[in-house]
Amino acid sequence: MRTRIRPAASAELPALQDIERAAGAPFRDLGMPEIADDEPPGLDVLERYRRSGRCWVAVDERDHPVAYLLAEPVDGALHIEQVSVHPRAARRGVGRDLLAHAADRAREEGLTALTLTTFTEVPWNAPYYARLGFHPLTEPDLTPGLRAIRTTEAEHGLNRWPRVCMRAPL
């Protein structure tokens, strides 16, 4: 059964921050406490994605968010800025369903792929996305928008750990 996914409501944005904090906690066990302790996107940022129609939530049987995805168009693809699943909802296909939902929306808009940036050595990051059909992009394959995203990530210190841009054609 596919997860129920819908646009986020403004009143739910603080719950998305809670999901992000809970989803980040396992990074501590991988020796990445800075990632575990990183603050989630601010309410203003979440609201910007929500207003643009690019903040989707996966909900439980009571219609409460258990995961969310933020995306924005970048160079003809829909770039997955963030996908976070609360650990209580993990390993049930919720993340996969959110990505499938994003892919459907991207196709409707005439976009050609999904892109994202992620950690290469975190089991629920690059290896997970590879299983879902994403492939790593080499430096020459990066679009200007993806290069800008990677530069911003480096400025935030994310390059302390190996990272990669990935793409899944639609």
Coordinates of N, CA and C in Angstrom, one line a residue:
M1 N 0.8 -1.2 0.0 CA 0.0 0.0 0.0 C 0.9 1.2 0.0
R2 N 0.6 2.2 -0.9 CA 1.3 3.4 -1.0 C 1.0 4.4 0.2
T3 N 2.0 5.0 0.6 CA 1.8 6.0 1.7 C 1.0 7.2 1.2
R4 N 0.1 7.7 2.1 CA -0.7 8.9 1.8 C 0.2 10.1 1.9
I5 N 0.3 10.9 0.8 CA 1.1 12.1 0.7 C 0.2 13.2 0.2
R6 N 0.5 14.4 0.8 CA -0.3 15.6 0.5 C 0.6 16.8 0.8
P7 N 0.2 18.0 0.3 CA 0.9 19.2 0.6 C 0.9 19.4 2.1
A8 N 2.0 20.0 2.6 CA 2.0 20.4 4.0 C 1.1 21.6 4.3
A9 N 0.5 21.6 5.5 CA -0.2 22.7 6.0 C 0.7 23.6 6.8
S10 N 0.4 24.9 6.8 CA 1.3 25.9 7.5 C 1.4 25.5 9.0
A11 N 0.3 25.1 9.6 CA 0.4 24.7 11.0 C 1.2 23.5 11.3
E12 N 1.6 22.7 10.3 CA 2.4 21.5 10.5 C 3.9 21.8 10.4
L13 N 4.3 22.9 10.0 CA 5.7 23.2 9.8 C 6.6 22.9 11.1
P14 N 6.1 23.3 12.3 CA 7.0 22.9 13.4 C 7.1 21.4 13.6
A15 N 6.1 20.7 13.2 CA 6.2 19.2 13.3 C 7.3 18.7 12.3
L16 N 7.4 19.4 11.2 CA 8.4 19.0 10.2 C 9.8 19.2 10.8
Q17 N 10.0 20.3 11.6 CA 11.3 20.5 12.2 C 11.5 19.3 13.2
D18 N 10.5 18.9 13.9 CA 10.7 17.8 14.9 C 11.1 16.5 14.2
I19 N 10.4 16.3 13.0 CA 10.8 15.1 12.2 C 12.3 15.2 11.8
E20 N 12.7 16.3 11.4 CA 14.1 16.5 10.9 C 15.1 16.2 12.1
R21 N 14.8 16.7 13.3 CA 15.6 16.5 14.4 C 15.7 15.0 14.7
A22 N 14.6 14.3 14.7 CA 14.5 12.9 15.0 C 15.3 12.1 13.9
A23 N 15.1 12.5 12.7 CA 15.7 11.8 11.5 C 17.2 12.0 11.6
G24 N 17.7 13.1 12.1 CA 19.1 13.4 12.1 C 19.8 12.6 13.2
A25 N 19.1 12.2 14.3 CA 19.8 11.6 15.4 C 20.7 10.4 15.1
P26 N 20.3 9.5 14.2 CA 21.1 8.4 13.9 C 22.5 8.7 13.3
F27 N 22.7 10.0 12.8 CA 24.0 10.4 12.3 C 25.0 10.4 13.4
R28 N 24.6 10.6 14.7 CA 25.5 10.6 15.8 C 26.2 9.2 15.9
D29 N 25.5 8.1 15.7 CA 26.1 6.8 15.7 C 27.2 6.6 14.7
L30 N 27.1 7.4 13.6 CA 28.1 7.3 12.5 C 29.3 8.2 12.7
G31 N 29.4 8.8 13.8 CA 30.5 9.8 14.1 C 30.3 11.1 13.4
M32 N 29.0 11.5 13.2 CA 28.7 12.7 12.5 C 27.8 13.6 13.4
P33 N 28.2 13.9 14.6 CA 27.4 14.6 15.6 C 27.0 16.0 15.1
E34 N 27.8 16.6 14.2 CA 27.4 17.9 13.7 C 26.2 17.8 12.8
I35 N 26.0 16.7 12.1 CA 24.8 16.6 11.3 C 23.6 16.3 12.2
A36 N 23.9 15.4 13.2 CA 22.8 15.1 14.2 C 22.3 16.4 14.9
D37 N 23.2 17.3 15.2 CA 22.8 18.5 15.9 C 22.4 19.7 15.0
D38 N 22.5 19.5 13.7 CA 22.2 20.6 12.8 C 20.8 21.0 12.9
E39 N 20.5 22.3 13.0 CA 19.1 22.7 13.1 C 18.4 22.5 11.8
P40 N 17.1 22.1 11.9 CA 16.3 21.9 10.7 C 16.1 23.3 10.0
P41 N 15.5 23.2 8.8 CA 15.2 24.5 8.1 C 14.3 25.3 9.0
G42 N 14.5 26.6 8.9 CA 13.6 27.5 9.7 C 12.2 27.5 9.2
L43 N 11.3 28.0 10.0 CA 9.9 28.0 9.6 C 9.7 28.9 8.4
D44 N 10.5 30.0 8.2 CA 10.3 30.8 7.1 C 10.7 30.1 5.8
V45 N 11.8 29.3 5.9 CA 12.2 28.5 4.7 C 11.2 27.4 4.4
L46 N 10.7 26.7 5.4 CA 9.6 25.7 5.2 C 8.4 26.3 4.5
E47 N 8.0 27.5 5.0 CA 6.9 28.2 4.5 C 7.1 28.6 3.1
R48 N 8.3 29.0 2.7 CA 8.6 29.3 1.3 C 8.4 28.1 0.4
Y49 N 8.9 27.0 0.8 CA 8.6 25.7 0.0 C 7.1 25.4 0.0
R50 N 6.5 25.5 1.1 CA 5.0 25.2 1.2 C 4.2 26.1 0.2
R51 N 4.5 27.4 0.3 CA 3.8 28.3 -0.6 C 4.0 28.0 -2.0
S52 N 5.2 27.6 -2.4 CA 5.6 27.3 -3.8 C 5.0 25.9 -4.2
G53 N 4.3 25.2 -3.3 CA 3.8 23.9 -3.6 C 4.8 22.8 -3.7
R54 N 5.9 23.0 -3.0 CA 7.0 22.0 -3.1 C 7.4 21.5 -1.7
C55 N 6.4 21.4 -0.8 CA 6.7 20.8 0.5 C 5.6 19.8 0.7
W56 N 5.9 18.5 0.6 CA 4.9 17.4 0.8 C 5.2 16.6 2.0
V57 N 4.1 16.1 2.6 CA 4.2 15.3 3.8 C 3.7 13.9 3.6
A58 N 4.3 12.9 4.2 CA 3.7 11.6 4.3 C 3.0 11.6 5.6
V59 N 1.8 11.1 5.7 CA 1.0 11.1 6.9 C 0.6 9.7 7.4
D60 N 0.4 9.6 8.7 CA 0.0 8.4 9.3 C -1.6 8.3 9.2
E61 N -2.1 7.2 9.8 CA -3.6 7.0 9.7 C -4.4 8.1 10.4
R62 N -3.8 8.9 11.2 CA -4.5 10.1 11.9 C -4.2 11.4 11.1
D63 N -3.6 11.3 9.9 CA -3.3 12.4 9.1 C -2.2 13.3 9.7
H64 N -1.3 12.8 10.5 CA -0.2 13.5 11.1 C 1.1 13.2 10.3
P65 N 1.8 14.2 10.0 CA 3.1 14.0 9.2 C 4.1 13.1 9.9
V66 N 4.6 12.1 9.2 CA 5.7 11.3 9.7 C 7.0 11.4 8.9
A67 N 6.9 12.2 7.8 CA 8.0 12.4 6.9 C 7.7 13.6 6.0
Y68 N 8.7 14.2 5.4 CA 8.5 15.3 4.5 C 9.6 15.4 3.4
L69 N 9.2 16.1 2.4 CA 10.2 16.3 1.3 C 10.0 17.7 0.8
L70 N 11.2 18.4 0.6 CA 11.3 19.7 0.0 C 12.0 19.6 -1.3
A71 N 11.5 20.3 -2.3 CA 12.1 20.3 -3.6 C 11.9 21.6 -4.3
E72 N 12.8 21.8 -5.3 CA 12.7 23.0 -6.2 C 13.3 22.7 -7.5
P73 N 12.8 23.3 -8.6 CA 13.4 23.1 -9.9 C 14.8 23.7 -10.0
V74 N 15.7 22.9 -10.5 CA 17.1 23.4 -10.7 C 17.5 22.9 -12.1
D75 N 17.8 23.7 -13.0 CA 18.3 23.4 -14.3 C 17.5 22.3 -15.0
G76 N 16.2 22.4 -15.1 CA 15.4 21.4 -15.8 C 15.1 20.1 -15.0
A77 N 15.5 20.0 -13.8 CA 15.2 18.8 -13.0 C 14.6 19.3 -11.7
L78 N 13.9 18.4 -11.0 CA 13.4 18.7 -9.7 C 14.4 18.3 -8.7
H79 N 15.0 19.3 -8.0 CA 16.1 19.0 -7.0 C 15.4 18.7 -5.6
I80 N 15.8 17.6 -5.1 CA 15.3 17.2 -3.7 C 16.2 17.9 -2.7
E81 N 15.7 18.9 -2.1 CA 16.5 19.7 -1.1 C 16.6 18.9 0.2
Q82 N 15.5 18.3 0.6 CA 15.5 17.5 1.8 C 14.4 16.5 1.8
V83 N 14.7 15.3 2.3 CA 13.7 14.3 2.5 C 14.1 13.7 3.9
S84 N 13.1 13.7 4.8 CA 13.3 13.3 6.2 C 12.2 12.4 6.6
V85 N 12.5 11.3 7.2 CA 11.5 10.3 7.7 C 11.7 10.1 9.2
H86 N 10.7 10.3 10.0 CA 10.8 10.0 11.4 C 11.2 8.6 11.6
P87 N 12.2 8.3 12.5 CA 12.6 6.9 12.7 C 11.5 5.9 13.0
R88 N 10.4 6.4 13.6 CA 9.2 5.5 13.9 C 8.6 5.1 12.6
A89 N 8.7 5.8 11.5 CA 8.1 5.5 10.2 C 9.2 4.9 9.2
A90 N 10.4 4.8 9.7 CA 11.5 4.3 8.7 C 11.3 2.9 8.3
R91 N 11.9 2.5 7.2 CA 12.0 1.2 6.7 C 10.6 0.6 6.3
R92 N 9.8 1.5 5.9 CA 8.4 1.1 5.4 C 8.1 1.7 4.0
G93 N 9.1 2.2 3.4 CA 8.9 2.7 2.0 C 8.4 4.1 2.0
V94 N 8.3 4.8 3.1 CA 7.8 6.2 3.1 C 8.7 7.1 2.3
G95 N 10.0 7.1 2.5 CA 10.9 7.9 1.7 C 10.8 7.6 0.2
R96 N 10.7 6.3 -0.1 CA 10.6 5.9 -1.5 C 9.3 6.5 -2.1
D97 N 8.2 6.4 -1.3 CA 6.9 7.0 -1.8 C 6.9 8.5 -2.0
L98 N 7.6 9.2 -1.1 CA 7.8 10.6 -1.2 C 8.5 11.0 -2.5
L99 N 9.6 10.2 -2.7 CA 10.4 10.5 -4.0 C 9.6 10.2 -5.2
A100 N 8.7 9.1 -5.2 CA 7.9 8.8 -6.3 C 6.9 9.9 -6.5
H101 N 6.3 10.5 -5.4 CA 5.4 11.6 -5.5 C 6.1 12.8 -6.2
A102 N 7.3 13.1 -5.7 CA 8.0 14.2 -6.3 C 8.3 13.9 -7.8
A103 N 8.6 12.7 -8.2 CA 8.9 12.4 -9.6 C 7.6 12.6 -10.4
D104 N 6.4 12.2 -9.9 CA 5.2 12.4 -10.6 C 4.9 13.9 -10.8
R105 N 5.2 14.7 -9.8 CA 5.0 16.2 -9.9 C 6.0 16.7 -10.9
A106 N 7.2 16.3 -10.9 CA 8.2 16.8 -11.8 C 7.8 16.4 -13.3
R107 N 7.3 15.2 -13.5 CA 6.9 14.8 -14.9 C 5.7 15.8 -15.3
E108 N 4.8 16.1 -14.4 CA 3.7 16.9 -14.8 C 4.2 18.3 -15.2
E109 N 5.3 18.8 -14.6 CA 5.8 20.1 -15.0 C 6.8 20.0 -16.1
G110 N 7.0 18.8 -16.7 CA 7.9 18.7 -17.9 C 9.4 18.7 -17.5
L111 N 9.7 18.4 -16.2 CA 11.1 18.3 -15.8 C 11.6 16.9 -16.2
T112 N 12.9 16.8 -16.4 CA 13.4 15.6 -16.9 C 14.1 14.6 -16.0
A113 N 14.2 15.0 -14.7 CA 14.9 14.2 -13.7 C 14.7 14.7 -12.3
L114 N 15.1 13.8 -11.4 CA 15.2 14.2 -10.0 C 16.7 14.3 -9.7
T115 N 17.1 15.3 -8.9 CA 18.5 15.4 -8.5 C 18.5 15.6 -7.0
L116 N 19.7 15.3 -6.4 CA 19.9 15.5 -5.0 C 21.3 15.5 -4.7
T117 N 21.7 15.9 -3.5 CA 23.1 15.8 -3.0 C 23.0 15.0 -1.7
T118 N 24.0 14.2 -1.5 CA 23.9 13.3 -0.3 C 25.3 12.8 0.1
F119 N 25.3 12.2 1.3 CA 26.5 11.6 1.8 C 26.8 10.3 1.1
T120 N 28.0 10.0 0.7 CA 28.3 8.8 0.0 C 28.3 7.6 0.9
E121 N 28.8 7.8 2.1 CA 29.1 6.6 3.0 C 28.0 6.4 4.1
V122 N 26.9 7.1 4.0 CA 25.8 6.8 5.0 C 24.8 5.9 4.3
P123 N 24.6 4.7 5.0 CA 23.8 3.6 4.3 C 22.4 4.1 3.8
W124 N 21.8 5.0 4.6 CA 20.5 5.5 4.2 C 20.5 6.7 3.3
N125 N 21.7 7.0 2.8 CA 21.9 8.1 1.8 C 22.2 7.6 0.5
A126 N 23.5 7.8 -0.1 CA 23.8 7.4 -1.4 C 23.5 6.0 -1.8
P127 N 23.8 5.0 -0.9 CA 23.5 3.6 -1.3 C 22.0 3.4 -1.5
Y128 N 21.2 4.0 -0.6 CA 19.7 3.9 -0.7 C 19.2 4.5 -2.0
Y129 N 19.7 5.8 -2.3 CA 19.2 6.4 -3.5 C 19.7 5.6 -4.8
A130 N 20.8 5.0 -4.7 CA 21.3 4.2 -5.9 C 20.3 3.0 -6.1
R131 N 19.8 2.4 -5.0 CA 18.8 1.4 -5.1 C 17.5 1.9 -5.8
L132 N 17.2 3.2 -5.6 CA 16.0 3.7 -6.2 C 16.2 4.3 -7.6
G133 N 17.4 4.1 -8.2 CA 17.6 4.5 -9.6 C 18.4 5.8 -9.8
F134 N 18.9 6.3 -8.7 CA 19.7 7.5 -8.8 C 21.1 7.1 -9.2
H135 N 21.8 7.8 -10.0 CA 23.2 7.5 -10.2 C 24.1 8.7 -10.0
P136 N 25.3 8.5 -9.5 CA 26.2 9.6 -9.2 C 26.6 10.4 -10.4
L137 N 26.7 11.7 -10.2 CA 27.2 12.6 -11.3 C 28.6 12.9 -11.1
T138 N 29.4 12.9 -12.1 CA 30.8 13.3 -12.0 C 30.8 14.9 -12.1
E139 N 32.0 15.4 -11.7 CA 32.1 16.9 -11.7 C 31.7 17.5 -13.1
P140 N 32.2 17.0 -14.2 CA 31.8 17.6 -15.5 C 30.3 17.5 -15.8
D141 N 29.6 16.6 -15.2 CA 28.2 16.4 -15.4 C 27.3 17.4 -14.6
L142 N 27.9 18.1 -13.7 CA 27.1 19.0 -12.8 C 26.6 20.2 -13.6
T143 N 25.4 20.5 -13.4 CA 24.8 21.7 -14.0 C 25.3 22.9 -13.2
P144 N 25.1 24.1 -13.7 CA 25.5 25.3 -12.9 C 24.7 25.4 -11.6
G145 N 23.5 25.0 -11.6 CA 22.7 25.1 -10.4 C 23.2 24.1 -9.3
L146 N 23.5 22.9 -9.8 CA 24.1 21.9 -8.9 C 25.4 22.3 -8.3
R147 N 26.2 22.9 -9.2 CA 27.5 23.4 -8.7 C 27.3 24.5 -7.6
A148 N 26.3 25.3 -7.8 CA 26.0 26.4 -6.8 C 25.5 25.7 -5.5
I149 N 24.7 24.7 -5.6 CA 24.3 24.0 -4.4 C 25.4 23.4 -3.6
R150 N 26.3 22.7 -4.4 CA 27.5 22.1 -3.7 C 28.4 23.1 -3.1
T151 N 28.5 24.3 -3.7 CA 29.3 25.4 -3.1 C 28.7 25.8 -1.8
T152 N 27.4 26.0 -1.8 CA 26.7 26.4 -0.5 C 26.9 25.3 0.5
E153 N 26.8 24.1 0.2 CA 27.0 23.0 1.1 C 28.4 23.0 1.7
A154 N 29.4 23.2 0.8 CA 30.8 23.3 1.3 C 30.9 24.5 2.3
E155 N 30.3 25.6 2.0 CA 30.4 26.7 2.9 C 29.8 26.4 4.3
H156 N 28.8 25.5 4.3 CA 28.2 25.0 5.6 C 29.0 23.9 6.2
G157 N 30.1 23.5 5.7 CA 30.9 22.5 6.3 C 30.5 21.0 6.0
L158 N 29.6 20.8 5.0 CA 29.2 19.5 4.7 C 30.3 18.7 4.0
N159 N 31.3 19.3 3.5 CA 32.3 18.6 2.7 C 33.3 17.9 3.7
R160 N 33.1 18.0 5.0 CA 33.9 17.2 5.9 C 33.8 15.7 5.7
W161 N 32.6 15.3 5.1 CA 32.3 13.9 4.8 C 32.1 13.8 3.3
P162 N 32.5 12.7 2.7 CA 32.3 12.6 1.3 C 30.8 12.7 0.8
R163 N 30.6 13.6 -0.2 CA 29.3 13.8 -0.7 C 29.3 13.6 -2.2
V164 N 28.1 13.5 -2.7 CA 27.9 13.3 -4.2 C 26.6 13.9 -4.6
C165 N 26.6 14.4 -5.9 CA 25.3 14.7 -6.5 C 24.8 13.5 -7.3
M166 N 23.5 13.3 -7.2 CA 22.9 12.1 -7.9 C 21.8 12.6 -8.7
R167 N 21.5 11.8 -9.8 CA 20.4 12.1 -10.7 C 19.6 10.8 -11.0
A168 N 18.3 11.0 -11.1 CA 17.4 9.9 -11.6 C 16.6 10.4 -12.7
P169 N 16.8 9.9 -13.9 CA 16.0 10.4 -15.1 C 14.6 10.0 -14.9
L170 N 13.7 10.8 -15.4 CA 12.2 10.5 -15.4 C 11.7 10.0 -16.7

